């Protein structure tokens, strides 16, 4: 695994524990019971847009900021409405709202182009951008468009891509010699620096039942916890995350670190997730994605405001 450049986050080894699940399919080393959340920890609330044009997303961002949401996120599909154009429109109309992708499959992107997009938007938004990354979901059209589908290769491209982006975000000439990418220094004018130092926050998918995946995620700034069931990735359940929290806390130490979960407050309790250590709740309406009223449903939900913790 390629280590992130300029990253001080060299984590202790994450030990895969017994991850409870309805199928009891995940075996490993037993972990201790979850520890209590620190009193000064709190939960922030974001909304992920299921569908909408850039103008729709810009309007939703203004609504989100007006109604007390902390963040607005968009998904980065293989083809369609461009996530970064949409986030740019959202940034121009807001001043405090955190903005980002949920998520960006780095294996599909040229790292230098993605690094430039993130850095440009970080400066435009005055430091409000978060980059969420993972391997992506191949069943969303990867093969149709000739993208890489092999899981191991996508993981290698993710690691190398993040390492390259970190080097470029320093604003200095970058050198990189990897399996998939090679860079030599260039005197082409670069973005001077990013606002958020040493780089914009990177949230990374981590499979709780994979030491390698968790080691990658915990080196960055936030964890999107997943579990793989019969080859299909899904978000970890509350029970699974609770069981893994002692190992997560031991690995990250006392540095700031986000744990991000998503769902609908009509079906789940954000307070229960906060109690186990989650720091971000992302409200999602994925069922509305293919319906005719996806934008209207999103607008209605944003106007209700974020969930209230009991």
Short mmCIF file of C-alpha atoms in Angstrom, two decimals:
data_model
loop_
_atom_site.label_atom_id
_atom_site.label_comp_id
_atom_site.label_asym_id
_atom_site.label_seq_id
_atom_site.Cartn_x
_atom_site.Cartn_y
_atom_site.Cartn_z
CA UNK A 1 0.00 0.00 0.00
CA UNK A 2 1.33 3.40 -0.96
CA UNK A 3 1.46 5.65 2.13
CA UNK A 4 -0.22 9.04 1.91
CA UNK A 5 2.36 11.77 1.40
CA UNK A 6 2.64 14.51 3.98
CA UNK A 7 0.26 12.56 6.18
CA UNK A 8 1.18 12.28 9.88
CA UNK A 9 -1.41 9.61 10.38
CA UNK A 10 0.58 6.42 10.77
CA UNK A 11 -2.01 4.27 12.50
CA UNK A 12 -1.60 1.29 14.75
CA UNK A 13 -2.53 -2.03 13.18
CA UNK A 14 -6.29 -2.38 12.94
CA UNK A 15 -7.27 -5.78 14.25
CA UNK A 16 -10.32 -7.23 12.55
CA UNK A 17 -12.78 -8.27 15.22
CA UNK A 18 -15.81 -10.49 15.25
CA UNK A 19 -18.29 -8.31 13.39
CA UNK A 20 -21.81 -9.25 14.46
CA UNK A 21 -24.28 -9.53 11.62
CA UNK A 22 -27.59 -11.24 11.01
CA UNK A 23 -25.76 -13.94 9.07
CA UNK A 24 -22.89 -14.23 11.59
CA UNK A 25 -20.69 -14.52 8.53
CA UNK A 26 -17.73 -12.44 9.68
CA UNK A 27 -15.08 -14.18 11.74
CA UNK A 28 -11.89 -12.83 13.30
CA UNK A 29 -10.25 -11.66 16.49
CA UNK A 30 -12.64 -10.70 19.25
CA UNK A 31 -12.60 -7.01 20.15
CA UNK A 32 -13.45 -5.38 23.45
CA UNK A 33 -16.83 -3.72 24.13
CA UNK A 34 -17.31 -0.24 22.71
CA UNK A 35 -16.00 2.64 24.78
CA UNK A 36 -18.15 5.61 25.70
CA UNK A 37 -18.10 8.65 23.44
CA UNK A 38 -16.23 11.68 24.76
CA UNK A 39 -18.45 14.45 26.08
CA UNK A 40 -17.10 17.01 23.63
CA UNK A 41 -17.85 14.86 20.60
CA UNK A 42 -20.88 15.79 18.55
CA UNK A 43 -22.62 14.85 15.33
CA UNK A 44 -22.90 16.95 12.20
CA UNK A 45 -25.65 16.51 9.65
CA UNK A 46 -25.36 16.36 5.89
CA UNK A 47 -27.63 15.54 2.98
CA UNK A 48 -26.67 13.56 -0.12
CA UNK A 49 -28.55 14.61 -3.24
CA UNK A 50 -30.09 11.57 -4.97
CA UNK A 51 -30.67 13.35 -8.26
CA UNK A 52 -30.75 16.80 -9.80
CA UNK A 53 -29.12 19.09 -12.33
CA UNK A 54 -26.38 21.51 -11.31
CA UNK A 55 -28.88 24.34 -10.92
CA UNK A 56 -31.07 22.13 -8.70
CA UNK A 57 -28.09 21.23 -6.54
CA UNK A 58 -27.06 24.87 -6.22
CA UNK A 59 -30.55 25.69 -4.99
CA UNK A 60 -30.54 22.77 -2.57
CA UNK A 61 -27.24 23.95 -1.14
CA UNK A 62 -28.71 27.36 -0.35
CA UNK A 63 -31.72 25.68 1.28
CA UNK A 64 -29.47 23.36 3.27
CA UNK A 65 -27.48 26.26 4.66
CA UNK A 66 -30.62 28.24 5.47
CA UNK A 67 -32.21 25.33 7.32
CA UNK A 68 -29.28 24.39 9.51
CA UNK A 69 -27.62 21.51 7.68
CA UNK A 70 -23.84 21.20 8.04
CA UNK A 71 -23.05 19.65 4.66
CA UNK A 72 -24.35 18.80 1.20
CA UNK A 73 -22.91 15.96 -0.86
CA UNK A 74 -23.35 14.64 -4.39
CA UNK A 75 -22.57 11.28 -5.93
CA UNK A 76 -20.07 11.05 -8.78
CA UNK A 77 -21.56 8.83 -11.44
CA UNK A 78 -19.71 7.37 -14.37
CA UNK A 79 -21.71 9.56 -16.75
CA UNK A 80 -24.28 12.27 -16.19
CA UNK A 81 -24.50 15.46 -14.17
CA UNK A 82 -20.93 16.45 -13.29
CA UNK A 83 -20.30 16.36 -9.55
CA UNK A 84 -17.61 19.03 -9.52
CA UNK A 85 -19.51 21.51 -11.67
CA UNK A 86 -22.49 21.00 -9.36
CA UNK A 87 -20.36 21.53 -6.25
CA UNK A 88 -18.90 24.68 -7.78
CA UNK A 89 -22.39 26.07 -8.28
CA UNK A 90 -23.23 25.11 -4.70
CA UNK A 91 -20.09 26.79 -3.36
CA UNK A 92 -20.81 30.10 -5.05
CA UNK A 93 -24.20 30.42 -3.37
CA UNK A 94 -23.16 29.40 0.15
CA UNK A 95 -20.66 30.46 2.78
CA UNK A 96 -20.63 27.94 5.64
CA UNK A 97 -21.94 24.66 4.19
CA UNK A 98 -19.43 21.83 3.82
CA UNK A 99 -19.51 20.36 0.33
CA UNK A 100 -18.22 17.14 -1.14
CA UNK A 101 -18.69 13.94 -3.07
CA UNK A 102 -20.19 10.76 -1.71
CA UNK A 103 -18.25 9.27 -3.25
CA UNK A 104 -15.49 9.53 -5.87
CA UNK A 105 -14.14 6.24 -7.33
CA UNK A 106 -10.52 7.36 -7.71
CA UNK A 107 -9.65 4.46 -10.03
CA UNK A 108 -11.76 6.11 -12.75
CA UNK A 109 -10.01 9.48 -12.48
CA UNK A 110 -6.65 10.84 -13.51
CA UNK A 111 -5.19 11.82 -10.13
CA UNK A 112 -3.72 15.11 -11.36
CA UNK A 113 -7.04 16.23 -12.83
CA UNK A 114 -8.96 15.28 -9.68
CA UNK A 115 -6.34 16.99 -7.51
CA UNK A 116 -6.75 20.17 -9.53
CA UNK A 117 -10.54 20.07 -9.25
CA UNK A 118 -10.44 19.57 -5.49
CA UNK A 119 -7.80 22.26 -4.97
CA UNK A 120 -9.62 24.77 -7.17
CA UNK A 121 -12.88 24.24 -5.33
CA UNK A 122 -11.15 24.28 -1.95
CA UNK A 123 -9.87 27.76 -2.74
CA UNK A 124 -13.15 28.95 -4.26
CA UNK A 125 -15.12 27.77 -1.21
CA UNK A 126 -12.56 29.11 1.27
CA UNK A 127 -11.83 25.65 2.65
CA UNK A 128 -15.19 23.86 2.67
CA UNK A 129 -14.47 20.83 0.48
CA UNK A 130 -14.33 17.19 1.55
CA UNK A 131 -13.31 14.40 -0.82
CA UNK A 132 -14.92 11.01 -0.16
CA UNK A 133 -13.22 8.11 -1.90
CA UNK A 134 -13.56 4.39 -2.39
CA UNK A 135 -13.30 1.63 -4.97
CA UNK A 136 -16.72 2.47 -6.39
CA UNK A 137 -19.51 0.14 -7.43
CA UNK A 138 -18.68 -1.66 -10.71
CA UNK A 139 -22.34 -2.49 -11.27
CA UNK A 140 -23.02 1.22 -11.95
CA UNK A 141 -21.59 0.99 -15.46
CA UNK A 142 -17.86 0.42 -15.08
CA UNK A 143 -17.73 -2.38 -17.66
CA UNK A 144 -20.09 -0.57 -20.04
CA UNK A 145 -17.63 2.30 -20.35
CA UNK A 146 -14.44 0.23 -20.31
CA UNK A 147 -13.43 1.16 -16.76
CA UNK A 148 -11.33 -1.08 -14.54
CA UNK A 149 -13.45 -3.66 -12.71
CA UNK A 150 -10.81 -5.80 -10.99
CA UNK A 151 -11.04 -5.09 -7.26
CA UNK A 152 -7.32 -5.42 -6.49
CA UNK A 153 -6.35 -3.15 -9.37
CA UNK A 154 -8.91 -0.54 -8.33
CA UNK A 155 -7.47 -0.63 -4.81
CA UNK A 156 -3.96 -0.06 -6.17
CA UNK A 157 -5.18 2.83 -8.31
CA UNK A 158 -6.91 4.34 -5.27
CA UNK A 159 -3.76 4.19 -3.16
CA UNK A 160 -1.50 5.58 -5.87
CA UNK A 161 -4.03 8.23 -6.84
CA UNK A 162 -4.33 9.55 -3.28
CA UNK A 163 -0.56 9.62 -2.89
CA UNK A 164 -0.17 11.64 -6.09
CA UNK A 165 -2.90 14.09 -5.12
CA UNK A 166 -1.25 14.75 -1.78
CA UNK A 167 2.02 15.53 -3.48
CA UNK A 168 0.35 17.90 -5.92
CA UNK A 169 -1.60 19.66 -3.17
CA UNK A 170 1.68 20.89 -1.67
CA UNK A 171 2.02 23.23 -4.67
CA UNK A 172 5.53 21.96 -5.31
CA UNK A 173 6.82 19.85 -8.24
CA UNK A 174 5.85 16.23 -7.70
CA UNK A 175 7.67 12.98 -8.36
CA UNK A 176 6.00 9.59 -8.20
CA UNK A 177 7.04 6.13 -9.33
CA UNK A 178 4.28 3.58 -8.89
CA UNK A 179 2.92 0.49 -10.58
CA UNK A 180 0.25 2.39 -12.50
CA UNK A 181 1.44 6.01 -12.47
CA UNK A 182 4.79 7.70 -12.97
CA UNK A 183 5.29 11.45 -12.50
CA UNK A 184 8.33 13.62 -13.04
CA UNK A 185 8.61 17.25 -11.92
CA UNK A 186 7.08 19.86 -14.20
CA UNK A 187 7.53 23.62 -14.21
CA UNK A 188 3.96 24.11 -15.45
CA UNK A 189 2.21 26.72 -13.25
CA UNK A 190 0.44 24.97 -10.39
CA UNK A 191 -2.16 25.96 -7.83
CA UNK A 192 -0.17 27.69 -5.12
CA UNK A 193 -1.72 25.89 -2.18
CA UNK A 194 -4.93 24.48 -0.79
CA UNK A 195 -6.76 26.36 1.95
CA UNK A 196 -7.18 23.36 4.23
CA UNK A 197 -3.80 22.16 5.41
CA UNK A 198 -2.09 19.86 4.83
CA UNK A 199 -4.89 18.97 2.40
CA UNK A 200 -8.70 18.92 2.18
CA UNK A 201 -10.24 16.19 4.35
CA UNK A 202 -10.33 12.76 2.73
CA UNK A 203 -13.03 10.35 3.85
CA UNK A 204 -12.37 6.78 2.77
CA UNK A 205 -14.48 3.66 2.63
CA UNK A 206 -13.21 0.97 4.96
CA UNK A 207 -14.51 -2.59 5.17
CA UNK A 208 -14.67 -3.51 8.85
CA UNK A 209 -13.97 -7.14 7.97
CA UNK A 210 -10.76 -6.34 6.04
CA UNK A 211 -7.55 -5.30 7.78
CA UNK A 212 -6.08 -3.95 4.53
CA UNK A 213 -9.13 -1.85 3.74
CA UNK A 214 -9.30 -0.46 7.27
CA UNK A 215 -5.58 0.35 7.37
CA UNK A 216 -6.10 2.45 4.24
CA UNK A 217 -9.16 4.28 5.55
CA UNK A 218 -7.79 5.00 9.01
CA UNK A 219 -4.72 6.75 7.60
CA UNK A 220 -6.91 9.51 6.25
CA UNK A 221 -9.44 11.83 7.86
CA UNK A 222 -12.67 9.90 7.99
CA UNK A 223 -14.18 6.42 7.70
CA UNK A 224 -17.22 5.34 5.70
CA UNK A 225 -17.74 1.96 7.41
CA UNK A 226 -18.80 -0.95 5.25
CA UNK A 227 -19.04 -4.73 5.44
CA UNK A 228 -18.84 -7.10 2.47
CA UNK A 229 -21.58 -9.72 2.37
CA UNK A 230 -21.14 -12.41 -0.30
CA UNK A 231 -19.05 -10.07 -2.39
CA UNK A 232 -21.48 -7.15 -2.09
CA UNK A 233 -20.50 -4.10 -0.02
CA UNK A 234 -23.05 -2.45 2.25
CA UNK A 235 -22.93 0.05 5.07
CA UNK A 236 -22.06 -1.49 8.42
CA UNK A 237 -24.94 -1.89 10.83
CA UNK A 238 -25.01 -0.08 14.15
CA UNK A 239 -24.11 -3.34 15.89
CA UNK A 240 -21.17 -3.97 13.57
CA UNK A 241 -19.76 -0.47 13.97
CA UNK A 242 -20.18 -0.60 17.75
CA UNK A 243 -18.16 -3.82 17.89
CA UNK A 244 -15.39 -2.32 15.76
CA UNK A 245 -15.10 1.01 17.60
CA UNK A 246 -12.50 -0.08 20.18
CA UNK A 247 -10.14 -1.17 17.39
CA UNK A 248 -10.84 2.01 15.45
CA UNK A 249 -10.13 4.21 18.47
CA UNK A 250 -6.96 2.31 19.26
CA UNK A 251 -5.74 2.74 15.69
CA UNK A 252 -6.41 6.48 15.31
CA UNK A 253 -5.39 7.56 18.80
CA UNK A 254 -6.46 11.05 19.84
CA UNK A 255 -6.27 12.79 16.46
CA UNK A 256 -9.42 14.31 14.93
CA UNK A 257 -11.21 11.72 12.84
CA UNK A 258 -14.70 11.48 11.35
CA UNK A 259 -16.94 8.44 11.13
CA UNK A 260 -19.66 8.93 8.56
CA UNK A 261 -22.91 6.99 8.28
CA UNK A 262 -25.92 7.55 6.11
CA UNK A 263 -29.57 6.65 6.18
CA UNK A 264 -33.05 8.03 6.61
CA UNK A 265 -34.05 9.39 10.00
CA UNK A 266 -37.50 7.89 9.38
CA UNK A 267 -35.94 4.43 9.56
CA UNK A 268 -32.90 4.89 11.81
CA UNK A 269 -31.90 6.78 14.93
CA UNK A 270 -29.02 9.21 14.34
CA UNK A 271 -28.70 9.51 18.13
CA UNK A 272 -27.84 5.82 18.44
CA UNK A 273 -25.12 6.19 15.83
CA UNK A 274 -23.77 9.27 17.61
CA UNK A 275 -23.63 7.33 20.87
CA UNK A 276 -21.43 4.68 19.28
CA UNK A 277 -19.00 7.26 17.86
CA UNK A 278 -20.29 8.41 14.47
CA UNK A 279 -19.57 12.10 13.87
CA UNK A 280 -21.54 12.68 10.65
CA UNK A 281 -25.07 11.59 9.75
CA UNK A 282 -25.80 11.87 6.02
CA UNK A 283 -29.51 11.91 5.30
CA UNK A 284 -30.21 9.94 2.12
CA UNK A 285 -33.26 9.45 -0.09
CA UNK A 286 -31.87 6.91 -2.55
CA UNK A 287 -35.30 5.37 -3.13
CA UNK A 288 -36.34 8.65 -4.76
CA UNK A 289 -33.45 8.56 -7.22
CA UNK A 290 -35.35 7.06 -10.15
CA UNK A 291 -38.68 8.66 -9.39
CA UNK A 292 -40.13 11.73 -11.11
CA UNK A 293 -40.07 13.77 -7.91
CA UNK A 294 -36.48 13.27 -6.70
CA UNK A 295 -35.72 16.99 -6.63
CA UNK A 296 -39.02 17.88 -4.95
CA UNK A 297 -38.50 15.15 -2.33
CA UNK A 298 -35.02 16.47 -1.60
CA UNK A 299 -36.22 20.05 -1.29
CA UNK A 300 -38.99 19.01 1.10
CA UNK A 301 -36.56 17.05 3.26
CA UNK A 302 -34.03 19.88 3.38
CA UNK A 303 -36.70 22.31 4.49
CA UNK A 304 -37.50 20.07 7.46
CA UNK A 305 -33.99 20.67 8.76
CA UNK A 306 -31.51 18.15 10.16
CA UNK A 307 -32.47 15.50 12.71
CA UNK A 308 -32.53 16.40 16.39
CA UNK A 309 -30.52 14.27 18.78
CA UNK A 310 -32.56 13.25 21.81
#
